[in-house]
Amino acid sequence: MQIFKKKQHVIISYLVITLGILIYTFGWAAVMLPAKIVGGGVSGISSVLYYAVGLPIPIGIMNLVINAVLVLIGFKMLGSKFGANTIYGIVMSSLCFILWQQVLHVETLFDVSQFGGFMCAIIGGALCGGGIGMTFAMGGNSGGTDIIALIVSKYYNISPGKVILYLDIFIVGSSFFVSHKIENVVFGYIVMVTMTYVLDMVLDGNKQSYQIMIFSPKNKEIGEAITTEVGRGATLLDAEGCYSHQNQQVLIVMVHKTDKPHVMQIIHRIDGNAFISVTKTSGVYGRNFEKLKL
């Protein structure tokens, strides 16, 4: 039974990764490439080569070749740090580019000239960010410049995130040679911002947690109700008011976004005059929350 559940989880993961890559490449093929807007990563490099250099090779093939070279260099310099998900993502993203462009010709679906460059950047960035966010959430990726970032950070004291950012800035900037229009470069940077925002929303939106601090003479009753009704632990801390110098107890609760409304209802029901502080947390790790990953 456990083996069946594990296989089922793997199948679902790869289905979601595939769907995410389909959405990601659709954003490129249907919106960004017809508008000659270039984003970051290996897809951006392939786009620049395709348009500026005039190579008569499909972007999907160039994407596969460049990623294959990067993976080989990565194996040489970093060792075997690339799992099946990376290889699958590279191959699938290349096949999806070929599907959208050479087979289905999705660039004919929309007249991007009616949208304008700004709208194309927003729509394309949102599609790319949502698609790649789904892929990342299942442990997949589409290869790309993160391999270069790992190599650089191995030999120089610079974080991989900064390397990826600098590479993407350079790739988008080089798109000037595609359209010879500075506004398209600006639209490329808008794609980067939009994609990053949507990516974070997909990855962290459902994982958002809150720290709630409650100041009330009925904190014990509130804590018991939260534990019983919501199923979340609560902690009572002894405190002293700086102005009144009276001893009191502060109740601290860590809850998921979906639990927050229920907790607030409990507090209001038991003590409508309670003083409450609600803070978004950047991460909560441990029992019933996220696992700590090093």
PDB file of C-alpha atoms in Angstrom:
ATOM      1  CA  MET A   1       0.000   0.000   0.000  1.00  0.00           C
ATOM      2  CA  GLN A   2       2.831   2.374   0.898  1.00  0.00           C
ATOM      3  CA  ILE A   3       4.624   1.573  -2.380  1.00  0.00           C
ATOM      4  CA  PHE A   4       1.404   2.306  -4.303  1.00  0.00           C
ATOM      5  CA  LYS A   5       1.027   5.690  -2.563  1.00  0.00           C
ATOM      6  CA  LYS A   6       4.657   6.516  -3.341  1.00  0.00           C
ATOM      7  CA  LYS A   7       4.203   5.669  -7.024  1.00  0.00           C
ATOM      8  CA  GLN A   8       0.983   7.667  -7.113  1.00  0.00           C
ATOM      9  CA  HIS A   9       2.798  10.677  -5.619  1.00  0.00           C
ATOM     10  CA  VAL A  10       5.578  10.414  -8.213  1.00  0.00           C
ATOM     11  CA  ILE A  11       3.066  10.223 -11.073  1.00  0.00           C
ATOM     12  CA  ILE A  12       1.147  13.260  -9.786  1.00  0.00           C
ATOM     13  CA  SER A  13       4.415  15.184  -9.328  1.00  0.00           C
ATOM     14  CA  TYR A  14       5.494  14.577 -12.908  1.00  0.00           C
ATOM     15  CA  LEU A  15       2.024  15.442 -14.225  1.00  0.00           C
ATOM     16  CA  VAL A  16       2.140  18.796 -12.392  1.00  0.00           C
ATOM     17  CA  ILE A  17       5.734  19.411 -13.560  1.00  0.00           C
ATOM     18  CA  THR A  18       4.645  18.708 -17.144  1.00  0.00           C
ATOM     19  CA  LEU A  19       1.628  21.026 -16.855  1.00  0.00           C
ATOM     20  CA  GLY A  20       3.832  23.754 -15.374  1.00  0.00           C
ATOM     21  CA  ILE A  21       6.358  23.487 -18.199  1.00  0.00           C
ATOM     22  CA  LEU A  22       3.536  23.548 -20.764  1.00  0.00           C
ATOM     23  CA  ILE A  23       2.243  26.822 -19.277  1.00  0.00           C
ATOM     24  CA  TYR A  24       5.768  28.271 -19.004  1.00  0.00           C
ATOM     25  CA  THR A  25       6.676  27.538 -22.621  1.00  0.00           C
ATOM     26  CA  PHE A  26       3.219  28.653 -23.813  1.00  0.00           C
ATOM     27  CA  GLY A  27       3.861  32.080 -22.296  1.00  0.00           C
ATOM     28  CA  TRP A  28       7.050  32.314 -24.306  1.00  0.00           C
ATOM     29  CA  ALA A  29       5.749  30.883 -27.586  1.00  0.00           C
ATOM     30  CA  ALA A  30       2.301  32.535 -27.718  1.00  0.00           C
ATOM     31  CA  VAL A  31       2.974  35.957 -26.189  1.00  0.00           C
ATOM     32  CA  MET A  32       6.584  36.951 -25.602  1.00  0.00           C
ATOM     33  CA  LEU A  33       8.336  35.655 -28.711  1.00  0.00           C
ATOM     34  CA  PRO A  34       5.786  37.086 -31.202  1.00  0.00           C
ATOM     35  CA  ALA A  35       6.202  40.452 -29.436  1.00  0.00           C
ATOM     36  CA  LYS A  36      10.007  40.004 -29.556  1.00  0.00           C
ATOM     37  CA  ILE A  37      10.260  40.360 -25.786  1.00  0.00           C
ATOM     38  CA  VAL A  38      13.109  38.394 -24.264  1.00  0.00           C
ATOM     39  CA  GLY A  39      13.158  37.129 -20.680  1.00  0.00           C
ATOM     40  CA  GLY A  40      15.981  35.553 -18.745  1.00  0.00           C
ATOM     41  CA  GLY A  41      17.469  32.081 -18.588  1.00  0.00           C
ATOM     42  CA  VAL A  42      18.407  29.682 -21.355  1.00  0.00           C
ATOM     43  CA  SER A  43      15.093  30.381 -23.104  1.00  0.00           C
ATOM     44  CA  GLY A  44      16.172  34.020 -23.331  1.00  0.00           C
ATOM     45  CA  ILE A  45      19.576  33.059 -24.740  1.00  0.00           C
ATOM     46  CA  SER A  46      17.876  30.826 -27.317  1.00  0.00           C
ATOM     47  CA  SER A  47      15.514  33.658 -28.290  1.00  0.00           C
ATOM     48  CA  VAL A  48      18.361  36.146 -28.764  1.00  0.00           C
ATOM     49  CA  LEU A  49      20.269  33.681 -30.940  1.00  0.00           C
ATOM     50  CA  TYR A  50      17.158  32.825 -32.935  1.00  0.00           C
ATOM     51  CA  TYR A  51      16.227  36.421 -33.754  1.00  0.00           C
ATOM     52  CA  ALA A  52      19.501  38.365 -33.648  1.00  0.00           C
ATOM     53  CA  VAL A  53      21.871  35.849 -35.200  1.00  0.00           C
ATOM     54  CA  GLY A  54      19.228  34.413 -37.510  1.00  0.00           C
ATOM     55  CA  LEU A  55      19.985  30.765 -36.798  1.00  0.00           C
ATOM     56  CA  PRO A  56      17.436  28.620 -38.684  1.00  0.00           C
ATOM     57  CA  ILE A  57      17.138  26.264 -35.708  1.00  0.00           C
ATOM     58  CA  PRO A  58      13.933  25.980 -33.643  1.00  0.00           C
ATOM     59  CA  ILE A  59      14.174  27.526 -30.185  1.00  0.00           C
ATOM     60  CA  GLY A  60      13.255  24.164 -28.655  1.00  0.00           C
ATOM     61  CA  ILE A  61      16.309  22.528 -30.230  1.00  0.00           C
ATOM     62  CA  MET A  62      18.603  25.393 -29.201  1.00  0.00           C
ATOM     63  CA  ASN A  63      17.175  25.245 -25.694  1.00  0.00           C
ATOM     64  CA  LEU A  64      17.965  21.518 -25.523  1.00  0.00           C
ATOM     65  CA  VAL A  65      21.498  21.911 -26.919  1.00  0.00           C
ATOM     66  CA  ILE A  66      22.451  24.797 -24.604  1.00  0.00           C
ATOM     67  CA  ASN A  67      21.031  23.008 -21.564  1.00  0.00           C
ATOM     68  CA  ALA A  68      22.802  19.779 -22.535  1.00  0.00           C
ATOM     69  CA  VAL A  69      26.124  21.626 -22.749  1.00  0.00           C
ATOM     70  CA  LEU A  70      25.495  23.259 -19.361  1.00  0.00           C
ATOM     71  CA  VAL A  71      24.610  19.926 -17.768  1.00  0.00           C
ATOM     72  CA  LEU A  72      27.778  18.311 -19.136  1.00  0.00           C
ATOM     73  CA  ILE A  73      29.864  21.207 -17.810  1.00  0.00           C
ATOM     74  CA  GLY A  74      28.007  20.898 -14.513  1.00  0.00           C
ATOM     75  CA  PHE A  75      28.778  17.187 -14.262  1.00  0.00           C
ATOM     76  CA  LYS A  76      32.436  17.947 -14.991  1.00  0.00           C
ATOM     77  CA  MET A  77      32.833  20.778 -12.472  1.00  0.00           C
ATOM     78  CA  LEU A  78      30.217  20.026  -9.817  1.00  0.00           C
ATOM     79  CA  GLY A  79      29.793  16.278  -9.930  1.00  0.00           C
ATOM     80  CA  SER A  80      26.481  14.414 -10.130  1.00  0.00           C
ATOM     81  CA  LYS A  81      24.217  17.028  -8.533  1.00  0.00           C
ATOM     82  CA  PHE A  82      21.517  16.860 -11.173  1.00  0.00           C
ATOM     83  CA  GLY A  83      18.625  14.506 -10.595  1.00  0.00           C
ATOM     84  CA  ALA A  84      16.037  12.979 -12.891  1.00  0.00           C
ATOM     85  CA  ASN A  85      13.750  15.998 -12.444  1.00  0.00           C
ATOM     86  CA  THR A  86      16.358  18.317 -13.968  1.00  0.00           C
ATOM     87  CA  ILE A  87      16.918  16.097 -17.001  1.00  0.00           C
ATOM     88  CA  TYR A  88      13.170  15.614 -17.403  1.00  0.00           C
ATOM     89  CA  GLY A  89      12.555  19.358 -17.159  1.00  0.00           C
ATOM     90  CA  ILE A  90      15.197  20.167 -19.786  1.00  0.00           C
ATOM     91  CA  VAL A  91      13.883  17.607 -22.273  1.00  0.00           C
ATOM     92  CA  MET A  92      10.229  18.448 -21.636  1.00  0.00           C
ATOM     93  CA  SER A  93      10.708  22.216 -21.984  1.00  0.00           C
ATOM     94  CA  SER A  94      12.457  21.704 -25.327  1.00  0.00           C
ATOM     95  CA  LEU A  95       9.721  19.374 -26.574  1.00  0.00           C
ATOM     96  CA  CYS A  96       7.034  21.839 -25.444  1.00  0.00           C
ATOM     97  CA  PHE A  97       8.693  24.672 -27.365  1.00  0.00           C
ATOM     98  CA  ILE A  98       8.648  22.480 -30.492  1.00  0.00           C
ATOM     99  CA  LEU A  99       5.008  21.513 -29.826  1.00  0.00           C
ATOM    100  CA  TRP A 100       3.828  25.111 -29.457  1.00  0.00           C
ATOM    101  CA  GLN A 101       5.902  26.580 -32.290  1.00  0.00           C
ATOM    102  CA  GLN A 102       6.504  23.958 -34.976  1.00  0.00           C
ATOM    103  CA  VAL A 103       3.423  21.766 -34.469  1.00  0.00           C
ATOM    104  CA  LEU A 104       0.558  23.958 -33.205  1.00  0.00           C
ATOM    105  CA  HIS A 105       1.875  27.404 -34.260  1.00  0.00           C
ATOM    106  CA  VAL A 106       0.364  29.115 -31.222  1.00  0.00           C
ATOM    107  CA  GLU A 107       1.890  32.439 -32.292  1.00  0.00           C
ATOM    108  CA  THR A 108      -1.095  32.735 -34.637  1.00  0.00           C
ATOM    109  CA  LEU A 109      -3.608  32.530 -31.778  1.00  0.00           C
ATOM    110  CA  PHE A 110      -3.209  36.159 -30.764  1.00  0.00           C
ATOM    111  CA  ASP A 111      -2.461  39.382 -32.533  1.00  0.00           C
ATOM    112  CA  VAL A 112       0.084  40.647 -30.006  1.00  0.00           C
ATOM    113  CA  SER A 113       0.247  44.021 -31.763  1.00  0.00           C
ATOM    114  CA  GLN A 114      -3.213  44.735 -30.342  1.00  0.00           C
ATOM    115  CA  PHE A 115      -2.043  44.029 -26.788  1.00  0.00           C
ATOM    116  CA  GLY A 116       0.937  46.349 -26.786  1.00  0.00           C
ATOM    117  CA  GLY A 117       4.362  45.575 -25.371  1.00  0.00           C
ATOM    118  CA  PHE A 118       3.461  46.310 -21.751  1.00  0.00           C
ATOM    119  CA  MET A 119       0.484  43.934 -21.699  1.00  0.00           C
ATOM    120  CA  CYS A 120       2.504  41.247 -23.473  1.00  0.00           C
ATOM    121  CA  ALA A 121       5.193  41.584 -20.798  1.00  0.00           C
ATOM    122  CA  ILE A 122       2.642  41.293 -17.973  1.00  0.00           C
ATOM    123  CA  ILE A 123       0.743  38.366 -19.530  1.00  0.00           C
ATOM    124  CA  GLY A 124       3.897  36.526 -20.615  1.00  0.00           C
ATOM    125  CA  GLY A 125       5.608  37.061 -17.262  1.00  0.00           C
ATOM    126  CA  ALA A 126       2.523  35.885 -15.356  1.00  0.00           C
ATOM    127  CA  LEU A 127       2.229  32.713 -17.460  1.00  0.00           C
ATOM    128  CA  CYS A 128       5.941  31.959 -17.142  1.00  0.00           C
ATOM    129  CA  GLY A 129       5.961  32.636 -13.398  1.00  0.00           C
ATOM    130  CA  GLY A 130       2.863  30.537 -12.762  1.00  0.00           C
ATOM    131  CA  GLY A 131       4.125  27.655 -14.867  1.00  0.00           C
ATOM    132  CA  ILE A 132       7.633  27.548 -13.452  1.00  0.00           C
ATOM    133  CA  GLY A 133       6.183  27.998  -9.941  1.00  0.00           C
ATOM    134  CA  MET A 134       4.114  24.837 -10.366  1.00  0.00           C
ATOM    135  CA  THR A 135       7.235  23.052 -11.597  1.00  0.00           C
ATOM    136  CA  PHE A 136       9.371  24.229  -8.666  1.00  0.00           C
ATOM    137  CA  ALA A 137       6.629  23.301  -6.175  1.00  0.00           C
ATOM    138  CA  MET A 138       6.912  19.661  -7.296  1.00  0.00           C
ATOM    139  CA  GLY A 139      10.716  19.641  -7.139  1.00  0.00           C
ATOM    140  CA  GLY A 140      11.253  20.090 -10.875  1.00  0.00           C
ATOM    141  CA  ASN A 141      13.021  22.728 -12.926  1.00  0.00           C
ATOM    142  CA  SER A 142      13.830  23.484 -16.540  1.00  0.00           C
ATOM    143  CA  GLY A 143      17.620  23.554 -16.153  1.00  0.00           C
ATOM    144  CA  GLY A 144      19.300  26.717 -17.341  1.00  0.00           C
ATOM    145  CA  THR A 145      21.411  29.427 -15.808  1.00  0.00           C
ATOM    146  CA  ASP A 146      21.211  27.995 -12.285  1.00  0.00           C
ATOM    147  CA  ILE A 147      23.947  25.566 -13.387  1.00  0.00           C
ATOM    148  CA  ILE A 148      26.202  28.496 -14.308  1.00  0.00           C
ATOM    149  CA  ALA A 149      25.353  30.102 -10.970  1.00  0.00           C
ATOM    150  CA  LEU A 150      26.412  26.980  -9.051  1.00  0.00           C
ATOM    151  CA  ILE A 151      29.722  26.833 -10.937  1.00  0.00           C
ATOM    152  CA  VAL A 152      30.507  30.507 -10.331  1.00  0.00           C
ATOM    153  CA  SER A 153      29.569  30.341  -6.638  1.00  0.00           C
ATOM    154  CA  LYS A 154      31.852  27.329  -6.214  1.00  0.00           C
ATOM    155  CA  TYR A 155      34.950  29.329  -7.183  1.00  0.00           C
ATOM    156  CA  TYR A 156      33.949  32.870  -6.171  1.00  0.00           C
ATOM    157  CA  ASN A 157      32.397  34.325  -3.030  1.00  0.00           C
ATOM    158  CA  ILE A 158      29.072  35.271  -4.604  1.00  0.00           C
ATOM    159  CA  SER A 159      25.636  33.778  -4.048  1.00  0.00           C
ATOM    160  CA  PRO A 160      23.928  31.779  -6.839  1.00  0.00           C
ATOM    161  CA  GLY A 161      20.927  34.115  -6.649  1.00  0.00           C
ATOM    162  CA  LYS A 162      23.053  37.143  -7.510  1.00  0.00           C
ATOM    163  CA  VAL A 163      24.717  35.290 -10.387  1.00  0.00           C
ATOM    164  CA  ILE A 164      21.308  34.363 -11.844  1.00  0.00           C
ATOM    165  CA  LEU A 165      20.114  37.965 -11.440  1.00  0.00           C
ATOM    166  CA  TYR A 166      23.204  39.389 -13.207  1.00  0.00           C
ATOM    167  CA  LEU A 167      22.938  36.804 -16.009  1.00  0.00           C
ATOM    168  CA  ASP A 168      19.252  37.571 -16.564  1.00  0.00           C
ATOM    169  CA  ILE A 169      19.939  41.325 -16.617  1.00  0.00           C
ATOM    170  CA  PHE A 170      22.629  40.751 -19.252  1.00  0.00           C
ATOM    171  CA  ILE A 171      20.445  38.401 -21.331  1.00  0.00           C
ATOM    172  CA  VAL A 172      17.474  40.775 -21.304  1.00  0.00           C
ATOM    173  CA  GLY A 173      19.760  43.720 -22.100  1.00  0.00           C
ATOM    174  CA  SER A 174      21.142  41.875 -25.117  1.00  0.00           C
ATOM    175  CA  SER A 175      17.603  41.668 -26.517  1.00  0.00           C
ATOM    176  CA  PHE A 176      18.211  45.195 -27.836  1.00  0.00           C
ATOM    177  CA  PHE A 177      19.975  43.497 -30.755  1.00  0.00           C
ATOM    178  CA  VAL A 178      16.753  41.601 -31.523  1.00  0.00           C
ATOM    179  CA  SER A 179      14.346  44.510 -31.919  1.00  0.00           C
ATOM    180  CA  HIS A 180      16.716  47.514 -31.775  1.00  0.00           C
ATOM    181  CA  LYS A 181      14.100  49.115 -29.509  1.00  0.00           C
ATOM    182  CA  ILE A 182      14.979  50.162 -25.983  1.00  0.00           C
ATOM    183  CA  GLU A 183      11.341  49.765 -24.905  1.00  0.00           C
ATOM    184  CA  ASN A 184      11.521  46.021 -25.602  1.00  0.00           C
ATOM    185  CA  VAL A 185      14.453  45.798 -23.198  1.00  0.00           C
ATOM    186  CA  VAL A 186      12.342  47.575 -20.574  1.00  0.00           C
ATOM    187  CA  PHE A 187       9.480  45.160 -21.269  1.00  0.00           C
ATOM    188  CA  GLY A 188      11.937  42.301 -20.746  1.00  0.00           C
ATOM    189  CA  TYR A 189      12.741  43.606 -17.275  1.00  0.00           C
ATOM    190  CA  ILE A 190       9.000  43.935 -16.601  1.00  0.00           C
ATOM    191  CA  VAL A 191       8.721  40.237 -17.503  1.00  0.00           C
ATOM    192  CA  MET A 192      11.430  39.450 -14.920  1.00  0.00           C
ATOM    193  CA  VAL A 193       9.628  41.374 -12.166  1.00  0.00           C
ATOM    194  CA  THR A 194       6.201  39.924 -13.021  1.00  0.00           C
ATOM    195  CA  MET A 195       7.558  36.388 -13.296  1.00  0.00           C
ATOM    196  CA  THR A 196       9.343  36.653  -9.928  1.00  0.00           C
ATOM    197  CA  TYR A 197       6.233  38.030  -8.219  1.00  0.00           C
ATOM    198  CA  VAL A 198       3.903  35.340  -9.605  1.00  0.00           C
ATOM    199  CA  LEU A 199       6.495  32.626  -8.910  1.00  0.00           C
ATOM    200  CA  ASP A 200       6.677  33.674  -5.248  1.00  0.00           C
ATOM    201  CA  MET A 201       2.889  33.807  -5.057  1.00  0.00           C
ATOM    202  CA  VAL A 202       2.580  30.246  -6.379  1.00  0.00           C
ATOM    203  CA  LEU A 203       5.334  28.867  -4.135  1.00  0.00           C
ATOM    204  CA  ASP A 204       4.583  30.763  -0.938  1.00  0.00           C
ATOM    205  CA  GLY A 205       0.945  31.833  -1.290  1.00  0.00           C
ATOM    206  CA  ASN A 206      -0.547  28.624   0.077  1.00  0.00           C
ATOM    207  CA  LYS A 207       2.238  28.261   2.659  1.00  0.00           C
ATOM    208  CA  GLN A 208       1.774  31.690   4.204  1.00  0.00           C
ATOM    209  CA  SER A 209       1.728  31.487   7.995  1.00  0.00           C
ATOM    210  CA  TYR A 210       0.970  33.995  10.725  1.00  0.00           C
ATOM    211  CA  GLN A 211       2.174  34.583  14.252  1.00  0.00           C
ATOM    212  CA  ILE A 212      -0.686  35.809  16.434  1.00  0.00           C
ATOM    213  CA  MET A 213       0.005  37.346  19.848  1.00  0.00           C
ATOM    214  CA  ILE A 214      -3.018  37.748  22.108  1.00  0.00           C
ATOM    215  CA  PHE A 215      -3.226  39.921  25.242  1.00  0.00           C
ATOM    216  CA  SER A 216      -6.312  38.989  27.220  1.00  0.00           C
ATOM    217  CA  PRO A 217      -7.278  37.969  30.770  1.00  0.00           C
ATOM    218  CA  LYS A 218      -9.010  34.982  29.143  1.00  0.00           C
ATOM    219  CA  ASN A 219      -5.914  33.679  27.328  1.00  0.00           C
ATOM    220  CA  LYS A 220      -6.107  30.197  28.887  1.00  0.00           C
ATOM    221  CA  GLU A 221      -9.673  29.763  27.644  1.00  0.00           C
ATOM    222  CA  ILE A 222      -8.721  31.135  24.200  1.00  0.00           C
ATOM    223  CA  GLY A 223      -5.708  28.819  23.989  1.00  0.00           C
ATOM    224  CA  GLU A 224      -7.764  25.744  24.890  1.00  0.00           C
ATOM    225  CA  ALA A 225     -10.397  26.642  22.288  1.00  0.00           C
ATOM    226  CA  ILE A 226      -7.747  27.116  19.563  1.00  0.00           C
ATOM    227  CA  THR A 227      -6.141  23.789  20.432  1.00  0.00           C
ATOM    228  CA  THR A 228      -9.480  21.952  20.467  1.00  0.00           C
ATOM    229  CA  GLU A 229     -11.245  23.569  17.504  1.00  0.00           C
ATOM    230  CA  VAL A 230      -8.368  24.448  15.141  1.00  0.00           C
ATOM    231  CA  GLY A 231      -5.907  21.746  16.107  1.00  0.00           C
ATOM    232  CA  ARG A 232      -3.022  24.194  16.540  1.00  0.00           C
ATOM    233  CA  GLY A 233      -0.758  24.421  19.551  1.00  0.00           C
ATOM    234  CA  ALA A 234      -0.578  27.609  21.585  1.00  0.00           C
ATOM    235  CA  THR A 235       1.995  28.906  24.079  1.00  0.00           C
ATOM    236  CA  LEU A 236       1.435  31.026  27.183  1.00  0.00           C
ATOM    237  CA  LEU A 237       4.258  33.356  28.204  1.00  0.00           C
ATOM    238  CA  ASP A 238       4.511  35.219  31.498  1.00  0.00           C
ATOM    239  CA  ALA A 239       4.875  38.967  30.997  1.00  0.00           C
ATOM    240  CA  GLU A 240       4.723  42.268  32.882  1.00  0.00           C
ATOM    241  CA  GLY A 241       3.199  45.504  31.632  1.00  0.00           C
ATOM    242  CA  CYS A 242       5.783  48.309  31.548  1.00  0.00           C
ATOM    243  CA  TYR A 243       3.196  50.977  32.377  1.00  0.00           C
ATOM    244  CA  SER A 244       0.910  49.136  34.784  1.00  0.00           C
ATOM    245  CA  HIS A 245       3.595  46.751  36.173  1.00  0.00           C
ATOM    246  CA  GLN A 246       0.879  44.149  36.376  1.00  0.00           C
ATOM    247  CA  ASN A 247       1.656  40.506  35.669  1.00  0.00           C
ATOM    248  CA  GLN A 248      -0.149  39.067  32.675  1.00  0.00           C
ATOM    249  CA  GLN A 249       0.087  36.204  30.227  1.00  0.00           C
ATOM    250  CA  VAL A 250       0.650  36.525  26.480  1.00  0.00           C
ATOM    251  CA  LEU A 251      -0.713  33.827  24.185  1.00  0.00           C
ATOM    252  CA  ILE A 252       1.299  33.045  21.018  1.00  0.00           C
ATOM    253  CA  VAL A 253      -0.166  30.975  18.195  1.00  0.00           C
ATOM    254  CA  MET A 254       1.368  29.968  14.851  1.00  0.00           C
ATOM    255  CA  VAL A 255      -1.258  29.252  12.182  1.00  0.00           C
ATOM    256  CA  HIS A 256      -1.576  28.716   8.438  1.00  0.00           C
ATOM    257  CA  LYS A 257      -3.359  31.296   6.304  1.00  0.00           C
ATOM    258  CA  THR A 258      -6.434  29.054   6.094  1.00  0.00           C
ATOM    259  CA  ASP A 259      -6.650  28.766   9.909  1.00  0.00           C
ATOM    260  CA  LYS A 260      -6.359  32.501  10.638  1.00  0.00           C
ATOM    261  CA  PRO A 261     -10.072  33.433  10.182  1.00  0.00           C
ATOM    262  CA  HIS A 262     -11.141  30.619  12.532  1.00  0.00           C
ATOM    263  CA  VAL A 263      -8.635  31.711  15.199  1.00  0.00           C
ATOM    264  CA  MET A 264      -9.812  35.334  14.962  1.00  0.00           C
ATOM    265  CA  GLN A 265     -13.433  34.195  15.366  1.00  0.00           C
ATOM    266  CA  ILE A 266     -12.513  32.246  18.508  1.00  0.00           C
ATOM    267  CA  ILE A 267     -10.733  35.243  20.027  1.00  0.00           C
ATOM    268  CA  HIS A 268     -13.642  37.561  19.264  1.00  0.00           C
ATOM    269  CA  ARG A 269     -16.155  35.058  20.672  1.00  0.00           C
ATOM    270  CA  ILE A 270     -14.337  34.614  23.987  1.00  0.00           C
ATOM    271  CA  ASP A 271     -13.011  38.149  24.484  1.00  0.00           C
ATOM    272  CA  GLY A 272     -14.148  40.841  22.100  1.00  0.00           C
ATOM    273  CA  ASN A 273     -11.835  43.347  23.832  1.00  0.00           C
ATOM    274  CA  ALA A 274      -8.645  41.317  23.442  1.00  0.00           C
ATOM    275  CA  PHE A 275      -5.547  43.114  22.168  1.00  0.00           C
ATOM    276  CA  ILE A 276      -4.180  41.191  19.163  1.00  0.00           C
ATOM    277  CA  SER A 277      -1.006  41.454  17.098  1.00  0.00           C
ATOM    278  CA  VAL A 278      -0.909  39.568  13.761  1.00  0.00           C
ATOM    279  CA  THR A 279       2.383  39.214  11.878  1.00  0.00           C
ATOM    280  CA  LYS A 280       3.197  37.423   8.617  1.00  0.00           C
ATOM    281  CA  THR A 281       6.125  35.048   9.017  1.00  0.00           C
ATOM    282  CA  SER A 282       8.791  34.320   6.426  1.00  0.00           C
ATOM    283  CA  GLY A 283       8.757  30.655   7.406  1.00  0.00           C
ATOM    284  CA  VAL A 284       7.491  28.261  10.080  1.00  0.00           C
ATOM    285  CA  TYR A 285       9.222  24.907  10.420  1.00  0.00           C
ATOM    286  CA  GLY A 286       8.419  21.914  12.543  1.00  0.00           C
ATOM    287  CA  ARG A 287       5.408  19.828  13.472  1.00  0.00           C
ATOM    288  CA  ASN A 288       2.353  20.396  11.213  1.00  0.00           C
ATOM    289  CA  PHE A 289       4.249  23.066   9.238  1.00  0.00           C
ATOM    290  CA  GLU A 290       7.068  22.935   6.684  1.00  0.00           C
ATOM    291  CA  LYS A 291      10.034  20.605   6.974  1.00  0.00           C
ATOM    292  CA  LEU A 292      13.367  22.280   7.551  1.00  0.00           C
ATOM    293  CA  LYS A 293      15.509  21.819   4.419  1.00  0.00           C
ATOM    294  CA  LEU A 294      19.217  22.629   4.501  1.00  0.00           C
TER     295      LEU A 294
END
